Backbone as a ProteinNet text record, in pm:
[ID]
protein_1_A
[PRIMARY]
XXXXXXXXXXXXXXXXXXXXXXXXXXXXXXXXXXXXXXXXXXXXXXXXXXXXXXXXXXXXXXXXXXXXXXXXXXXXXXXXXXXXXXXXXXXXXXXXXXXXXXXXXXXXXXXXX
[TERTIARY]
-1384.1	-1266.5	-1297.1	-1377.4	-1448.7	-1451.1	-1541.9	-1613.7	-1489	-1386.9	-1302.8	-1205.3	-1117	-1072.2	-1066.2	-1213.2	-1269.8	-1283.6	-1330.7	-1341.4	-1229.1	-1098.2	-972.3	-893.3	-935.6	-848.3	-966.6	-1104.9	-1218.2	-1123.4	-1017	-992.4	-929.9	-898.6	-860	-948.4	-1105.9	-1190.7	-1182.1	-1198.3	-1233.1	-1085.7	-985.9	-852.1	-920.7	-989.9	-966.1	-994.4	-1105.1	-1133.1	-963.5	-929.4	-844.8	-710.4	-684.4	-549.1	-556.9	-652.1	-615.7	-592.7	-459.8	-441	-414.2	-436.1	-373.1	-211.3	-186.7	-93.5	26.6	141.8	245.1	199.6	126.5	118.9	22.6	-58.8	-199.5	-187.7	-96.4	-25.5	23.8	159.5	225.4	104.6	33.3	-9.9	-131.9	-171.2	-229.6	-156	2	105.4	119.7	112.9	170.6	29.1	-70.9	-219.3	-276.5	-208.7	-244.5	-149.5	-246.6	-177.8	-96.9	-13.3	53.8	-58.4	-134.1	-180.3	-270.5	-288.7	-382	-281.6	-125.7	-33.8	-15.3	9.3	62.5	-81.1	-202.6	-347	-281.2	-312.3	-257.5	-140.1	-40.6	39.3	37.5	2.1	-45.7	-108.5	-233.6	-356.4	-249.8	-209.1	-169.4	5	76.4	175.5	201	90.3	57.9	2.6	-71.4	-157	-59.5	64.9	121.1	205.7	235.6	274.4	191.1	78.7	-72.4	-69.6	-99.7	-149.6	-37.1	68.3	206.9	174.7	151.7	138.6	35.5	-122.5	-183.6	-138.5	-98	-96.4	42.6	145.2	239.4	172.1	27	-55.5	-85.2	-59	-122.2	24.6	22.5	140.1	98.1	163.8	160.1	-1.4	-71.6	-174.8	-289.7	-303.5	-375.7	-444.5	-417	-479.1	-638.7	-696.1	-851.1	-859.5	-956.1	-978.6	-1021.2	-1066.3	-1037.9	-896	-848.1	-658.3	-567.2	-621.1	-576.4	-600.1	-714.3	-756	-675.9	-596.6	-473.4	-344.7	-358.2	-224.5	-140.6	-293.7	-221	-255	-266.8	-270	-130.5	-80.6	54.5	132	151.6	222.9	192.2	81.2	93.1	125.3	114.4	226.1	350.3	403.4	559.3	576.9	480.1	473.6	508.3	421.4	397.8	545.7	605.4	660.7	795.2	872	955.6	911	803.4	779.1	741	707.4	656.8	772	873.8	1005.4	1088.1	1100.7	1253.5	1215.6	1092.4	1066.3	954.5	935.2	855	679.2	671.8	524.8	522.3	571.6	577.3	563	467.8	440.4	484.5	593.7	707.4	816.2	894.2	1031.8	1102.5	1206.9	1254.9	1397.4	1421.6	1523.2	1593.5	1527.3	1554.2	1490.1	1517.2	1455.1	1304.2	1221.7	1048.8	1034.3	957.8	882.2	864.8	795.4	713.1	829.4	975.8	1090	1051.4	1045.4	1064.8	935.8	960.5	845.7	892.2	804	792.4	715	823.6	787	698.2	675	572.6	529	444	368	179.2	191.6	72.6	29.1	125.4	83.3	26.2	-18.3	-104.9	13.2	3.3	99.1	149.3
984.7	985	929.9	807.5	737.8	857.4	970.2	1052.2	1131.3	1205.5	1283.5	1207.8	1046.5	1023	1020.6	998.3	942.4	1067.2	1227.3	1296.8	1379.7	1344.6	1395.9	1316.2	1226.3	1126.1	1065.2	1162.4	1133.1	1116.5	1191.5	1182.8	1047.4	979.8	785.5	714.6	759.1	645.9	575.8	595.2	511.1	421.4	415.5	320.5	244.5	294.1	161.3	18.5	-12.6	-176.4	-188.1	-122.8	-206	-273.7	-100.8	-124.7	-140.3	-140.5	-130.1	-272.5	-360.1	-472.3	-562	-605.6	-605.1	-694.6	-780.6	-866.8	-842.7	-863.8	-841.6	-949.6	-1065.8	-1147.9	-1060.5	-1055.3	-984	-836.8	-685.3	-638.5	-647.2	-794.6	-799.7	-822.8	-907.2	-991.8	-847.8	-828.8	-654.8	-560.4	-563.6	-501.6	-578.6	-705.8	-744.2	-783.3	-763.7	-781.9	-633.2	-519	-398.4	-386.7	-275.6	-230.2	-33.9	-61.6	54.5	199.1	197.2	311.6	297.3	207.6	162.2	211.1	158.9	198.6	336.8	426.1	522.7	625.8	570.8	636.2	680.4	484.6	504.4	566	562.3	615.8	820.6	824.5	991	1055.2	954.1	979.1	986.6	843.3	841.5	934.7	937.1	1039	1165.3	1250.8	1361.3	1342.4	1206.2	1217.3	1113.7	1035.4	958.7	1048.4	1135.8	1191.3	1213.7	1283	1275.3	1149.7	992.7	883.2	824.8	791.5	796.4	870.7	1011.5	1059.1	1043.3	976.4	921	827.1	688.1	608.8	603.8	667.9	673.1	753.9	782.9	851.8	678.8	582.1	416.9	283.6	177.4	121.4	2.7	-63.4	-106.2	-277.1	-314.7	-373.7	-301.8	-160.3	-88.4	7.9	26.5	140.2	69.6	179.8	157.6	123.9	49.8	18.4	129.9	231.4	301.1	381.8	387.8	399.5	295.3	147.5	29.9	29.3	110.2	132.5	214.3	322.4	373.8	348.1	307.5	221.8	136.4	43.2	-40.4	-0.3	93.9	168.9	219.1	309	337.1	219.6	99.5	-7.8	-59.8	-78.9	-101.6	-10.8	139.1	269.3	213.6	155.5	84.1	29.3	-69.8	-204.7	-171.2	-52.9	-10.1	114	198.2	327	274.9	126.5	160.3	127.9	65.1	-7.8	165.2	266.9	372.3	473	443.4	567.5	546.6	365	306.1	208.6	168.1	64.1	139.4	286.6	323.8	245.9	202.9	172.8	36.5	-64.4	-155.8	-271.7	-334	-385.2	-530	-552.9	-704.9	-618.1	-657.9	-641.4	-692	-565.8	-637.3	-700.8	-759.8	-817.7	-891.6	-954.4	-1008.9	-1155.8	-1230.8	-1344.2	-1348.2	-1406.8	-1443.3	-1418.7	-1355.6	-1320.5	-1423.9	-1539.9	-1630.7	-1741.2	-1734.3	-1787.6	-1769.4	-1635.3	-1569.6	-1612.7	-1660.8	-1621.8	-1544.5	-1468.4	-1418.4	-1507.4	-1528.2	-1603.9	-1529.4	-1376.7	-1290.6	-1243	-1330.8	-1258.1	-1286.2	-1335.2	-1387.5	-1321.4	-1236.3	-1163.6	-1069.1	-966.9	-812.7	-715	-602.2	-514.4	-535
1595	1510.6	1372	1367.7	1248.6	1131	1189.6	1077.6	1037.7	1128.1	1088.4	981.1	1016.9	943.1	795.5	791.5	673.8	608.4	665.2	589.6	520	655.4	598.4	493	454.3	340.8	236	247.9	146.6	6.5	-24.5	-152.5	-182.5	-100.3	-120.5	-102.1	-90.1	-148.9	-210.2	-326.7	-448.9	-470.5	-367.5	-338.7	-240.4	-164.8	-26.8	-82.9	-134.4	-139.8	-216.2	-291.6	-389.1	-309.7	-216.6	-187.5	-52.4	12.8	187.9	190.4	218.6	249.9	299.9	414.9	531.3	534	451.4	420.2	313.3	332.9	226.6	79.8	126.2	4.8	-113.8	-24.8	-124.4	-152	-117.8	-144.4	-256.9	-231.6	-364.3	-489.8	-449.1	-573.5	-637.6	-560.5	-614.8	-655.3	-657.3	-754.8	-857.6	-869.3	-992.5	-1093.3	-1037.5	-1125.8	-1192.7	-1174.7	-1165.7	-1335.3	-1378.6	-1492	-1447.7	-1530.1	-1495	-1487.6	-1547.5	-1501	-1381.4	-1338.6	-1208.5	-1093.8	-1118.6	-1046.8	-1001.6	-1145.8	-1100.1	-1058.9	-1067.1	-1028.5	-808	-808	-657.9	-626.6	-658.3	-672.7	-648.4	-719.5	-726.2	-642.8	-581.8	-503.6	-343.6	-290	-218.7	-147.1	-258.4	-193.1	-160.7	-161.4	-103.8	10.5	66.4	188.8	290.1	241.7	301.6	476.1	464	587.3	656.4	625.8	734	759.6	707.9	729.1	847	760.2	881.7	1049.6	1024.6	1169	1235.8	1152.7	1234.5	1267.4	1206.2	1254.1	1377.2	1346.4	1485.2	1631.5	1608.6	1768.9	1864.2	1791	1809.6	1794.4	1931.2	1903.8	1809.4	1749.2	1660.5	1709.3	1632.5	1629.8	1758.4	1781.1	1904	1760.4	1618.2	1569.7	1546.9	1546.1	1548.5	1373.5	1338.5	1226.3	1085.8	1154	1028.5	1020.4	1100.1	1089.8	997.5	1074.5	984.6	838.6	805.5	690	589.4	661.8	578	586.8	712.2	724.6	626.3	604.1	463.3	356.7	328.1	196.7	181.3	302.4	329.5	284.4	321.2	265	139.8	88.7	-69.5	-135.1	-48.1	-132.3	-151.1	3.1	-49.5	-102.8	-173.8	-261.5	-414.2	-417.8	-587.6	-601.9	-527.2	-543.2	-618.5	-563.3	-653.7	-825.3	-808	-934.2	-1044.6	-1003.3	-1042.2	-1068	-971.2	-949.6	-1025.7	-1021.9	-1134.5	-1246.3	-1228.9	-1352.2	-1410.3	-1466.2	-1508.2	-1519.4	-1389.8	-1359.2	-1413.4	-1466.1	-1472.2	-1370.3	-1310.1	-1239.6	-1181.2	-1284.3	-1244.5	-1209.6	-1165	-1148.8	-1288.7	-1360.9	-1508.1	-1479.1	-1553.8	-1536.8	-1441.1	-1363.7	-1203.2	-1220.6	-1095.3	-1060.7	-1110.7	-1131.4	-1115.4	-971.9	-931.1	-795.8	-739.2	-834.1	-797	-653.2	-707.1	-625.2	-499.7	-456.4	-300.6	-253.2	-158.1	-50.8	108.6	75.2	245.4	302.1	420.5	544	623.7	626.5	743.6	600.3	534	384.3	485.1	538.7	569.9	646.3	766	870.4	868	889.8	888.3	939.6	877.9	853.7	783.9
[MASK]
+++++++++++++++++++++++++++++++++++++++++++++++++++++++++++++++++++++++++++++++++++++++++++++++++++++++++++++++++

């Protein structure tokens, strides 16, 4: 499966180190260190391949996917991290006009997935 995955989502290479992440903290903090065109790069790359990645990963229950699955998995979620920042804040990588980020913490920021 290793070789197939990898050859069906070859075109998100040059994303994995950045964005595969396993944690909501490091996620966020890789949205808000990113410049907008870094954004909308991933951005672009990844939402054409997000329904393939999704239906692999729903063949696996949740902490059972094999590691190169996990590998798009959280790419899939730092897709969620960055999309609204790309859809409504024209790629801008803070949130405008709102609280400082820095306020919130997630309590499951630490966990995987």
């Amino acid at each position: 499966m290793t070789t197939d995955v990898l050859k069906e989502f070859s075109g998100l290479a040059p994303f994995v180190d950045a964005w595969s992440l396993a944690t909501e903290d490091e996620r966020r903090a890789k949205r808000k260190s990113s410049t907008k065109e870094e954004l909308q790069a991933f951005y672009n790359a990844m939402l054409p391949e997000l329904e393939k990645i999704l239906d692999l990963a729903d063949q696996y229950p949740k902490g059972k996917m094999p590691p190169e699955v996990d590998t798009y998995f959280f790419m899939a979620l730092s897709l969620a991290e960055v999309a609204p920042h790309i859809e409504l804040y024209s790629g801008n990588p803070n949130v405008p006009f709102s609280f400082t980020e820095e306020r919130f913490i997630a309590l499951h920021g630490q966990d995987r997935g």
